Coordinates of N, CA and C in Angstrom, one line a residue:
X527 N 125.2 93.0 131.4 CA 124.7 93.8 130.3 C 125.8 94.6 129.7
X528 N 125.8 94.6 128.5 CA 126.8 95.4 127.8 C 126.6 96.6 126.8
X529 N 127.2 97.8 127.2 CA 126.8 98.7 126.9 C 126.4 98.8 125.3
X530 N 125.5 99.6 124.3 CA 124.8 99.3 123.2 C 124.9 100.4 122.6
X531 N 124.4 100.7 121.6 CA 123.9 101.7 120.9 C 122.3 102.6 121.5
X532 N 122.4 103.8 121.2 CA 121.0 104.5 122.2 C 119.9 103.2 122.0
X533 N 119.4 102.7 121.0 CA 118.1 102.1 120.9 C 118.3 101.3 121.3
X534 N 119.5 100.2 122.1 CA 119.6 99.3 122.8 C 119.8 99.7 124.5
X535 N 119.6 100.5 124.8 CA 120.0 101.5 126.2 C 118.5 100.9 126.9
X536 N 118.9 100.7 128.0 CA 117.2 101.3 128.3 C 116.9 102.4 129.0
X537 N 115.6 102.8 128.7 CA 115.2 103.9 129.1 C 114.3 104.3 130.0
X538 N 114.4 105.7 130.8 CA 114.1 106.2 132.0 C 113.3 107.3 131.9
X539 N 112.0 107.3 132.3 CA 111.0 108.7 132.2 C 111.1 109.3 133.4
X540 N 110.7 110.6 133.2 CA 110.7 111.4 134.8 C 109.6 112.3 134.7
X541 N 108.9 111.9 135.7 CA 107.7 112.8 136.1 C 107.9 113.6 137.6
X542 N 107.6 114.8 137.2 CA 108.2 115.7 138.5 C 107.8 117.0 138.4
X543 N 107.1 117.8 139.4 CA 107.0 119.3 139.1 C 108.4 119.8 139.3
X544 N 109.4 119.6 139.5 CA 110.3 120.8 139.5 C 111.7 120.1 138.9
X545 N 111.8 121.4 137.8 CA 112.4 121.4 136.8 C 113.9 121.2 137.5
X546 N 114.3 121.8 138.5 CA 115.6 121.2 139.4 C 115.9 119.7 139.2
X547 N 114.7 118.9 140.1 CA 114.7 117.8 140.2 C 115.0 116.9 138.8
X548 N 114.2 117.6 138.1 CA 114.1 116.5 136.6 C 115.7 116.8 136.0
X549 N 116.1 118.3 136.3 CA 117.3 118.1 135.7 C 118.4 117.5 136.2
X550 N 118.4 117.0 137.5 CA 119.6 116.4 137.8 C 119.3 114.6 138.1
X551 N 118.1 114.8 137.4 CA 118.1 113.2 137.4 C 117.9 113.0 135.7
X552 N 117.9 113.8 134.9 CA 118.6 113.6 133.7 C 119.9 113.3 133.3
X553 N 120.6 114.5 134.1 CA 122.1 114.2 134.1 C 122.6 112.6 134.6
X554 N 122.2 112.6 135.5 CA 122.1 111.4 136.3 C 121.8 109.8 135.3
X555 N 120.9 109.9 134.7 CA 120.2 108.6 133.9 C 121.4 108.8 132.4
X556 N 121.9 110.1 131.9 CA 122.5 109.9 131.1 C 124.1 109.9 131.0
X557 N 124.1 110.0 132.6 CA 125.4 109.6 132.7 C 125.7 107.7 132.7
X558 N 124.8 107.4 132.8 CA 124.9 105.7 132.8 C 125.1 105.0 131.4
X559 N 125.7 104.6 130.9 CA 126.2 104.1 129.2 C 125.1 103.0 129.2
X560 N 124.6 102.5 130.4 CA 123.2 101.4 129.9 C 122.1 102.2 129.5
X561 N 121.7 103.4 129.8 CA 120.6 104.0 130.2 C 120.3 104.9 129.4
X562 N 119.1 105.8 128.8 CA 119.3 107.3 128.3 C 117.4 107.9 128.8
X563 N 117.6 108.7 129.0 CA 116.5 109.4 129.0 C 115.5 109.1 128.1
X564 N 113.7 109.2 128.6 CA 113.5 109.2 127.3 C 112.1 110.2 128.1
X565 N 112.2 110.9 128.6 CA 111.2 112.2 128.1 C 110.9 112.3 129.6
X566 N 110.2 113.5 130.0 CA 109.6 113.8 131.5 C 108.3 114.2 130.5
X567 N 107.4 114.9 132.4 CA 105.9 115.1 132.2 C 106.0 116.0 133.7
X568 N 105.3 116.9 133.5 CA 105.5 118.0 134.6 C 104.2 117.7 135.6
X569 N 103.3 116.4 135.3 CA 102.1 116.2 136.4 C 101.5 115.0 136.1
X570 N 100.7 114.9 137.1 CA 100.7 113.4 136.9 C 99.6 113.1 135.7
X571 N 98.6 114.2 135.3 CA 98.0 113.8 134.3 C 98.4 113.7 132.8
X572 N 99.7 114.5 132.7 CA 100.7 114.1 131.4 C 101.3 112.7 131.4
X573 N 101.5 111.7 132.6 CA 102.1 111.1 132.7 C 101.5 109.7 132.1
X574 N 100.4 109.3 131.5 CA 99.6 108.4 130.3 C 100.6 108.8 128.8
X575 N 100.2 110.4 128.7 CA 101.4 110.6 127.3 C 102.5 110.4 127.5
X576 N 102.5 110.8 127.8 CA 104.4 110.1 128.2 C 104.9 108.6 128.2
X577 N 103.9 107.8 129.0 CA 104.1 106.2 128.5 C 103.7 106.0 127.2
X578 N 103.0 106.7 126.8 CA 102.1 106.1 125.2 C 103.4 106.6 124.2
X579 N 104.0 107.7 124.5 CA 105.3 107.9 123.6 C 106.7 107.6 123.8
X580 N 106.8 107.0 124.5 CA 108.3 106.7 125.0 C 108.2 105.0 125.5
X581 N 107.4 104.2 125.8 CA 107.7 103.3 126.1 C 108.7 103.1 127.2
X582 N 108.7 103.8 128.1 CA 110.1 103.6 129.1 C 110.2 102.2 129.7
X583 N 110.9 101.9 129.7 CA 111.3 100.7 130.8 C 111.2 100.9 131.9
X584 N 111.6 102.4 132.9 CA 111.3 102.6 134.4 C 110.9 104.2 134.0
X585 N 109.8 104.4 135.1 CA 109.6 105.3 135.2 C 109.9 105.8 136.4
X586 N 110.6 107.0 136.7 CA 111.0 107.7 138.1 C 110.1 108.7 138.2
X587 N 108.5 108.6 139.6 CA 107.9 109.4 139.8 C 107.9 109.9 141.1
X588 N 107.8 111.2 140.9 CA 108.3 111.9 142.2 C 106.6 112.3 143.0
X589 N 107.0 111.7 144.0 CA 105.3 111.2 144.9 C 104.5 112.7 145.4
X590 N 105.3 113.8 145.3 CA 104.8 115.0 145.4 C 103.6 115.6 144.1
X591 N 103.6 114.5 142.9 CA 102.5 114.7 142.1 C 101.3 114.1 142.5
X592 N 101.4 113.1 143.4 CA 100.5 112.4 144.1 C 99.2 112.9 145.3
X593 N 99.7 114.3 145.9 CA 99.3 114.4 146.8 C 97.8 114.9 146.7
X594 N 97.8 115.7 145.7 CA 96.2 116.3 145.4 C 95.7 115.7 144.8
X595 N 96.1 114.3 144.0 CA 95.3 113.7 143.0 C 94.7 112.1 143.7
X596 N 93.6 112.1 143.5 CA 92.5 111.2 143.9 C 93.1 109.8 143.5
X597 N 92.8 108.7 144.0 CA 93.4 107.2 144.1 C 92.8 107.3 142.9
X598 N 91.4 106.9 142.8 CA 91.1 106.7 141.3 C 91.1 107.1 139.8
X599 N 91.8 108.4 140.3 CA 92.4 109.2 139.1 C 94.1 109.2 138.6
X600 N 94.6 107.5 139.5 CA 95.9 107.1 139.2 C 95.9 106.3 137.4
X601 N 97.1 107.2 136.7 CA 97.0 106.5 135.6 C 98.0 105.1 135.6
X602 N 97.4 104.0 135.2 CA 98.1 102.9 135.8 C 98.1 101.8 134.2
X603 N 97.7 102.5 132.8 CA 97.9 101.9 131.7 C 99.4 101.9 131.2
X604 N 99.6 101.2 130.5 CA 101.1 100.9 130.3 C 102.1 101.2 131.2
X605 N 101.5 100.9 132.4 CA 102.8 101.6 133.8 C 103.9 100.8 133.5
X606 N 105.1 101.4 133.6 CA 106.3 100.2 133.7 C 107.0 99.9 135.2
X607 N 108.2 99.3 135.3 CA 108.3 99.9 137.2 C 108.5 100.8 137.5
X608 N 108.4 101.3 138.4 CA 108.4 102.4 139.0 C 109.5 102.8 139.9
X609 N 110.0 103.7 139.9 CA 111.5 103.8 141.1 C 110.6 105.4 141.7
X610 N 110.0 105.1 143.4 CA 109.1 106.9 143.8 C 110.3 107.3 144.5
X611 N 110.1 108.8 143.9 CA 111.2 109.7 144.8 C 110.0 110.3 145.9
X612 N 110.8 110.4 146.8 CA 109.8 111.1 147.8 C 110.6 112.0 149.2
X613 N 109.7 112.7 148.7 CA 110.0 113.7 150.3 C 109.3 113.2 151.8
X614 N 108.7 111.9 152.1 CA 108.2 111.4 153.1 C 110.3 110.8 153.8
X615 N 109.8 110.6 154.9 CA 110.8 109.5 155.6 C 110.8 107.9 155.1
X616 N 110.1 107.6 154.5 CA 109.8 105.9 154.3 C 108.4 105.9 153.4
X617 N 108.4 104.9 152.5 CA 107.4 104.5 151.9 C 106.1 104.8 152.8
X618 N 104.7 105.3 152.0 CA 103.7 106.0 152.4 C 102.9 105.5 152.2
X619 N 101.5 105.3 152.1 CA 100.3 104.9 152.3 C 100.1 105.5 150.7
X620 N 100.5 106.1 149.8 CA 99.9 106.7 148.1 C 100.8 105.6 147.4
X621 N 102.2 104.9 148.3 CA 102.8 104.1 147.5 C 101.9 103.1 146.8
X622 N 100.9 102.5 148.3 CA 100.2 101.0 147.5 C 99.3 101.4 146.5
X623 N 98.9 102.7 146.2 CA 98.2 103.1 144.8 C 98.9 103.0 143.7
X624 N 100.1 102.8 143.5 CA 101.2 102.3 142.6 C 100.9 100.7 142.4
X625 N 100.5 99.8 143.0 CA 101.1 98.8 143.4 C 100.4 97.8 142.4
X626 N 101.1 97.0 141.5 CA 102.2 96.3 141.7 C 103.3 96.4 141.4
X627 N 102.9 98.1 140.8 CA 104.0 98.5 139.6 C 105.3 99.1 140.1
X628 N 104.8 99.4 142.0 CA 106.5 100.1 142.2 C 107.1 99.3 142.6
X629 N 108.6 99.5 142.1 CA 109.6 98.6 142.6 C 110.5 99.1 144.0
X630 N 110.6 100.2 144.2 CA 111.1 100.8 145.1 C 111.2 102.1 145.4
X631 N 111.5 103.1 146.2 CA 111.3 103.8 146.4 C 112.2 104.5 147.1
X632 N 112.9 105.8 147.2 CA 113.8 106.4 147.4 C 113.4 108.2 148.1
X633 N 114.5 108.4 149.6 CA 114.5 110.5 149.2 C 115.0 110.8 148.3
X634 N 114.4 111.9 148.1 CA 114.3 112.9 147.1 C 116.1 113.3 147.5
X635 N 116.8 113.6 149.2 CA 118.1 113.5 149.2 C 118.9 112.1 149.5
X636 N 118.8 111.3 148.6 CA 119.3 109.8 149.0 C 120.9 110.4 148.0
X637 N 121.8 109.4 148.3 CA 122.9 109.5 147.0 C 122.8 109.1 146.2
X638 N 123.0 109.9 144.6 CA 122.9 109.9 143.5 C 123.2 108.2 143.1
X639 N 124.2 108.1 143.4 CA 125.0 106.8 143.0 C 124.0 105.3 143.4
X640 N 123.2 105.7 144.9 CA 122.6 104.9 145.2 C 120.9 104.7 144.1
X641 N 120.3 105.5 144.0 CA 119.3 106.0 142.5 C 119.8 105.2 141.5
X642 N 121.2 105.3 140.9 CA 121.5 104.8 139.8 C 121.8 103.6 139.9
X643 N 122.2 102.9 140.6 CA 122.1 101.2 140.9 C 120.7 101.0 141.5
X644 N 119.7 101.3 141.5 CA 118.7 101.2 141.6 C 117.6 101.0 140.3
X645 N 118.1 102.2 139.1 CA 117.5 102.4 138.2 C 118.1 101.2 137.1
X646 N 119.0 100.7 137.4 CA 120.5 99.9 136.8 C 119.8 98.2 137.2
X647 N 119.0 98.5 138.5 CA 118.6 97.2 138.7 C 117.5 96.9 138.4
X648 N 116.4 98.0 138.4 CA 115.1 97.8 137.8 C 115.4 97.1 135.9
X649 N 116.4 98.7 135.3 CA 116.2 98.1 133.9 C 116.7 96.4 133.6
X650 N 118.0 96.1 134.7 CA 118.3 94.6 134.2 C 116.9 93.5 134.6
X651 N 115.7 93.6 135.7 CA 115.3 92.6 135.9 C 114.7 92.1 134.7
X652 N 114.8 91.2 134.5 CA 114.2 89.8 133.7 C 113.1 89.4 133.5
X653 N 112.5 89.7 134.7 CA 111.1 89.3 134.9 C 110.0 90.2 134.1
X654 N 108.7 89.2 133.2 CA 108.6 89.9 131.8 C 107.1 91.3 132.6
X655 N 106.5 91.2 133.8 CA 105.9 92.0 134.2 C 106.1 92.3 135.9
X656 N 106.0 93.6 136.6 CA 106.6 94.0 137.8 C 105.5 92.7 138.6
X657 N 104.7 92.5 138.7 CA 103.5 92.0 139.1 C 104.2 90.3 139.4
X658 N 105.6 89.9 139.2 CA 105.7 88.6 139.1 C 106.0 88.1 141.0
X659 N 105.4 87.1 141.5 CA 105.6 86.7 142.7 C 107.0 86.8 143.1
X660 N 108.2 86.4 142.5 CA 109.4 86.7 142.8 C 109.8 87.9 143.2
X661 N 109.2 89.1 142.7 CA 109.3 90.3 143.0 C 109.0 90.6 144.6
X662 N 108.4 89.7 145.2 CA 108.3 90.1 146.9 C 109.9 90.0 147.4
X663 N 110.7 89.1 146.7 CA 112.1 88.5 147.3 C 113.0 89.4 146.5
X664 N 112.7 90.7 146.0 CA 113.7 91.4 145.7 C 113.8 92.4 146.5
X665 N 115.7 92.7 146.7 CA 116.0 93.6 147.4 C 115.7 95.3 147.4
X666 N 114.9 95.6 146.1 CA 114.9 96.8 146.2 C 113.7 96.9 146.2
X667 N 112.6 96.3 146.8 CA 111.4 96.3 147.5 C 111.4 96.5 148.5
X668 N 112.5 96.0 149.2 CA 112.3 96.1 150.5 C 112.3 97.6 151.1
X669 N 112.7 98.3 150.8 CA 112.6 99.7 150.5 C 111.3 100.2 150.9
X670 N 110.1 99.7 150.5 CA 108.8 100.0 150.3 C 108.4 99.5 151.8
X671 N 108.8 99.0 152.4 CA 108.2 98.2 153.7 C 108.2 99.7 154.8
X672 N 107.2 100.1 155.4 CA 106.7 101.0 156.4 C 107.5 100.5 157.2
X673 N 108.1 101.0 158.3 CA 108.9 100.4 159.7 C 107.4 100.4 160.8
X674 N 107.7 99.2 161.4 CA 106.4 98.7 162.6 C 106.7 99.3 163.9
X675 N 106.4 100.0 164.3 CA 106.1 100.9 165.6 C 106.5 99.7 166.5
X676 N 106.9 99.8 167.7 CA 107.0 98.8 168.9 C 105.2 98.2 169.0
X677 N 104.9 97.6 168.1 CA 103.5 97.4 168.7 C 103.0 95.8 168.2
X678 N 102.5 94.9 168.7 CA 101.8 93.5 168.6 C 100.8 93.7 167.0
X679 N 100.7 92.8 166.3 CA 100.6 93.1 165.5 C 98.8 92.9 165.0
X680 N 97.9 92.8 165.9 CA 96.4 92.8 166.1 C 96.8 94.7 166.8
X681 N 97.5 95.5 167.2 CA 97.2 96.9 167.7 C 98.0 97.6 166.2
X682 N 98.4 97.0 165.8 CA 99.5 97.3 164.3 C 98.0 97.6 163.4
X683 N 97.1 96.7 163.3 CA 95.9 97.1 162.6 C 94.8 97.4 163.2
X684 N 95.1 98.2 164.4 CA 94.2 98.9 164.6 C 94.8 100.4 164.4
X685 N 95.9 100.5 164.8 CA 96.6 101.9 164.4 C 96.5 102.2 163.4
X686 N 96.8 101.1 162.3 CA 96.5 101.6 161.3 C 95.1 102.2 160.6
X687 N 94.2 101.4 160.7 CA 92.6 101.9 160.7 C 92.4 102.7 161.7
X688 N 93.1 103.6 162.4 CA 93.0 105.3 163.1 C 93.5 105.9 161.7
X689 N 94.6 105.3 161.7 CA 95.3 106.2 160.2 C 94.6 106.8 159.4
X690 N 93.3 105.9 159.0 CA 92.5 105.7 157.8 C 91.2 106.3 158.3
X691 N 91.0 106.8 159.6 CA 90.3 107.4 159.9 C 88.9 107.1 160.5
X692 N 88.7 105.0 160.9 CA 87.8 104.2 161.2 C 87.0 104.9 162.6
X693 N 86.2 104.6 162.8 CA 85.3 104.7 163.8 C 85.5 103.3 164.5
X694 N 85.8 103.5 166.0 CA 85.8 102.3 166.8 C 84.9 101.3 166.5
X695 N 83.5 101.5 166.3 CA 82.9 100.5 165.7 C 82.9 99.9 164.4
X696 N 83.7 100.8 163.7 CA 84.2 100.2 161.8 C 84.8 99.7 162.2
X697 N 86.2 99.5 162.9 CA 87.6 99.0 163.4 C 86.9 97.8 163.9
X698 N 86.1 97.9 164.8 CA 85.8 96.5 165.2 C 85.1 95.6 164.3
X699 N 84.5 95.9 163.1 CA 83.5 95.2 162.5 C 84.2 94.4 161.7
X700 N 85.6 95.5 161.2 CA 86.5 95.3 160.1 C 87.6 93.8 160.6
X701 N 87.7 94.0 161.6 CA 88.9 92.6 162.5 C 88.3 92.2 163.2
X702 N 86.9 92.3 163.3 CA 86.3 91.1 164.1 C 86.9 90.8 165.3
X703 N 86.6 92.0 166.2 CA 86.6 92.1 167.8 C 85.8 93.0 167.9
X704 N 85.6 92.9 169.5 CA 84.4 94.0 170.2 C 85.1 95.1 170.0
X705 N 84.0 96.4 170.4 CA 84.4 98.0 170.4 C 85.4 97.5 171.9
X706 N 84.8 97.3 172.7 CA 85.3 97.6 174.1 C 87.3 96.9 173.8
X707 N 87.7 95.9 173.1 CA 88.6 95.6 173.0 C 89.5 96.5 171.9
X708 N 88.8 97.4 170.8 CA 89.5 98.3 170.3 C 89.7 99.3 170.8
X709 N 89.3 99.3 171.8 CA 89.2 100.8 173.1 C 90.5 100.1 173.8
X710 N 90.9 99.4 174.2 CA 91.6 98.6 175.5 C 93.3 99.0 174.3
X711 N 92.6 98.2 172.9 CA 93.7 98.4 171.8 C 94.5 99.9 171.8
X712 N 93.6 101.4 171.8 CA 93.8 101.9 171.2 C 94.4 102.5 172.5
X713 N 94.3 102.4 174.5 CA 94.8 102.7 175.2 C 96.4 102.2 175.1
X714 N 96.6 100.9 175.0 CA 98.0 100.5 174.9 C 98.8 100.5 173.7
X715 N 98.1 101.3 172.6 CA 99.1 102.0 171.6 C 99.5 103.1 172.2
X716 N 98.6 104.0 172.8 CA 99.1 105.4 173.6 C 100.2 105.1 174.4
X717 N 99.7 103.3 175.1 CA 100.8 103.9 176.3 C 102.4 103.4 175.7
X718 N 102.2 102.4 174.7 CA 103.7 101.6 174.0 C 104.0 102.7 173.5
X719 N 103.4 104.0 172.4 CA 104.1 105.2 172.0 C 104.7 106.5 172.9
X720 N 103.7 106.1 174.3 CA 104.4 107.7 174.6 C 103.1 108.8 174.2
X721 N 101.7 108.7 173.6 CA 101.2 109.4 173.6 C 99.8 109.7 174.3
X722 N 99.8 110.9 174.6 CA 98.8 111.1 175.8 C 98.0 111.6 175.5
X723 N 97.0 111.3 174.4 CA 95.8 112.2 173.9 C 95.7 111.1 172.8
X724 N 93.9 111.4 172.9 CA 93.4 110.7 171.5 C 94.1 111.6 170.4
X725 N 93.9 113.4 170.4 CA 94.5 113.6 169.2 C 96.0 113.5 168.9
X726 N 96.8 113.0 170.1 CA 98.0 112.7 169.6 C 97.9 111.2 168.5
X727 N 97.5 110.6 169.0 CA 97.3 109.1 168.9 C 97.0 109.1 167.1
X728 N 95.6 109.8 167.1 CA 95.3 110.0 165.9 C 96.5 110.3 165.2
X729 N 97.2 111.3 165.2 CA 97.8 112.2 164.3 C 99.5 111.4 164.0
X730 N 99.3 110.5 165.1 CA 101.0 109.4 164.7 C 100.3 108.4 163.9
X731 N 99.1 108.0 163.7 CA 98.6 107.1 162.6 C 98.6 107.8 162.0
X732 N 98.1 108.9 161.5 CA 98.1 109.6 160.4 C 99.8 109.5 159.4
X733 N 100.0 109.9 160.3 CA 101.6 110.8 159.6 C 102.2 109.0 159.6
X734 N 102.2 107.7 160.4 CA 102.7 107.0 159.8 C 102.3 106.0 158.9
X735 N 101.2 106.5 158.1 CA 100.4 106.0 157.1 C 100.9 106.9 155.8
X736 N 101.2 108.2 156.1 CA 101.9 109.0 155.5 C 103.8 109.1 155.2
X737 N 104.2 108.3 156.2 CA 105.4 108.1 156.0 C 106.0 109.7 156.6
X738 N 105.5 110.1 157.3 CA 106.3 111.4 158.1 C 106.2 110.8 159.9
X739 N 106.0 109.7 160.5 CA 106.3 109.6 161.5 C 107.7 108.8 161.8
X740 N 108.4 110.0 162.7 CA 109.5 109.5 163.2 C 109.5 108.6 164.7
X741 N 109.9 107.3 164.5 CA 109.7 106.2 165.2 C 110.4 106.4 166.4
X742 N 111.6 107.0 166.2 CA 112.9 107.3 167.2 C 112.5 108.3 168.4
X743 N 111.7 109.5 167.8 CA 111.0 110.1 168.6 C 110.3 109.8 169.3
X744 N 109.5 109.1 169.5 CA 108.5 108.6 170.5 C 109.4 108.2 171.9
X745 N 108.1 108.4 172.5 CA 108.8 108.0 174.1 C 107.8 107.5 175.1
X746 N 107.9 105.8 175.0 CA 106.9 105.0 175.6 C 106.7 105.5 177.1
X747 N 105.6 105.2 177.7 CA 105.2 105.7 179.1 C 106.0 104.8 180.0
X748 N 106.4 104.4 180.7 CA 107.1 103.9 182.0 C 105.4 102.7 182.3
X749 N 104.7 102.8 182.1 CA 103.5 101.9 182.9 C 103.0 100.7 182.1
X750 N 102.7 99.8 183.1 CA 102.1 98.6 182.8 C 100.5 98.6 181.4
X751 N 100.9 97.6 180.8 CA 100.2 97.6 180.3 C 98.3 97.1 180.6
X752 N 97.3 97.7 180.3 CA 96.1 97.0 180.2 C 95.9 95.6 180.0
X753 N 94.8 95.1 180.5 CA 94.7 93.6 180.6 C 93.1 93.6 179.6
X754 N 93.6 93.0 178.0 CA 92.4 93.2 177.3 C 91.3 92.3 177.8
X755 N 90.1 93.2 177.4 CA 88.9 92.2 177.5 C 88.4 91.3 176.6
X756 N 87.9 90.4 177.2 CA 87.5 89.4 176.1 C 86.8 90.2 174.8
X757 N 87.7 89.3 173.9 CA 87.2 90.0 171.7 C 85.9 89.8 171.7

C-alpha cells in the first residue's frame, strides 16, 4: 500500500473513557502516513454515532466501556474490525460479544509499535467483511485465543460453565453427563489447579472467563487423580 492523500488513508476510531488513552493513540494512528484518525466517542453508547459519521475502517475499543453495559445493549450496526485494548491479561469472555467483528486484541500497556502493525494489518486486509472464514487463519486473531489451563478438554467445559455460573445439574444437562461425573470433574479441576475450596475453584473460572487468571500462578496438588464414574 502506498501512502495517499487524507481521503485515501484509512481510518481509525477510538472509543475510550480516558482522554490519556484516546490521546496517545491519536498521536499514534497519525503518526502512520497510511492512516488518520477519524473521530473518538467517550462510551459505548456514542459509539453507533461515531460509525454512522465516520465510516472507520477499524475501530480501536477499549474493553473498559464494556464492563457495565449489558450483552444485549452491544451496538454491533455498521461495526467495522475491531482492534480491543484491554486491561485484562488475555482476551475475555465480553470479547465473544464483539464477535465476528474483533480482529484482535491488545494491553492497554503493549508497545506502541506493536498496536500500529496491528492497526496497519487490520486496514490492509482484503477481505470484503471481518466475518470471512479465512479470518480463523489470521495471525492477529490469534491473540483472542484464552490460554487452556493444564486441563482435558470435557473438564475445560466444565470449568468453564462454573465461570458462567451453572448449577451441577445445568452443567450436566448442558454436556450430557451425569451430576455425579461433574462432581468427579469439578474434584480433578481442584486437584490439576492447586485449588482447595469450591470457592476457590469458582473464583479461577470466574477470573479466567474474565481474562484476569494468572495460569503461572497456580500450583497443582502432588495427588493422584480420581477415577470418573460412569457419564
Amino acid at each position: 500500500m502506498k501512502p495517499g492523500s487524507a481521503a485515501s488513508r484509512g481510518t481509525v476510531a477510538v472509543a475510550t473513557d480516558s482522554a490519556l488513552v484516546e490521546r496517545g493513540l491519536v498521536q499514534l494512528i497519525n503518526e502512520q502516513p497510511q492512516l488518520r484518525f477519524a473521530g473518538g466517542a467517550r462510551s459505548l453508547r456514542a459509539v453507533p454515532g461515531l460509525l454512522a459519521r465516520s465510516h472507520p475502517d477499524v475501530l480501536v475499543l477499549d474493553m473498559r466501556l464494556l464492563d457495565d453495559m449489558p450483552a444485549r445493549s452491544m451496538p454491533t450496526a455498521n461495526m467495522p474490525r475491531v482492534l480491543l485494548l484491554s486491561h485484562r491479561r488475555y482476551a475475555c469472555i465480553d470479547a465473544e460479544r464483539l464477535q465476528p467483528h474483533t480482529c484482535t486484541t491488545f494491553h492497554l500497556a503493549s508497545p506502541e509499535s506493536e498496536i500500529a502493525a496491528a492497526l496497519l494489518t487490520l486496514y490492509d486486509c482484503e477481505r470484503k467483511a471481518p466475518a470471512s472464514p479465512d479470518c480463523n487463519h489470521c495471525p492477529a486473531r490469534r491473540r483472542l485465543r484464552r490460554p487452556k489451563p493444564a486441563l482435558s478438554a470435557r473438564e475445560c467445559a466444565v470449568f468453564e460453565r462454573i465461570g458462567h455460573g451453572d448449577s451441577n445439574r445445568a452443567m450436566a444437562g448442558r454436556l450430557g453427563i451425569s451430576v455425579k461425573t461433574v462432581e468427579a470433574h469439578r474434584e480433578n479441576i481442584k486437584a490439576k489447579l492447586g485449588l482447595d475450596s469450591r470457592h476457590a475453584l469458582v473464583s479461577a473460572a470466574i477470573a479466567w472467563l474474565k481474562g484476569d487468571l494468572d495460569l503461572a500462578t497456580l500450583n497443582p496438588a502432588p495427588r493422584e487423580r480420581g477415577r470418573l464414574p460412569p457419564g
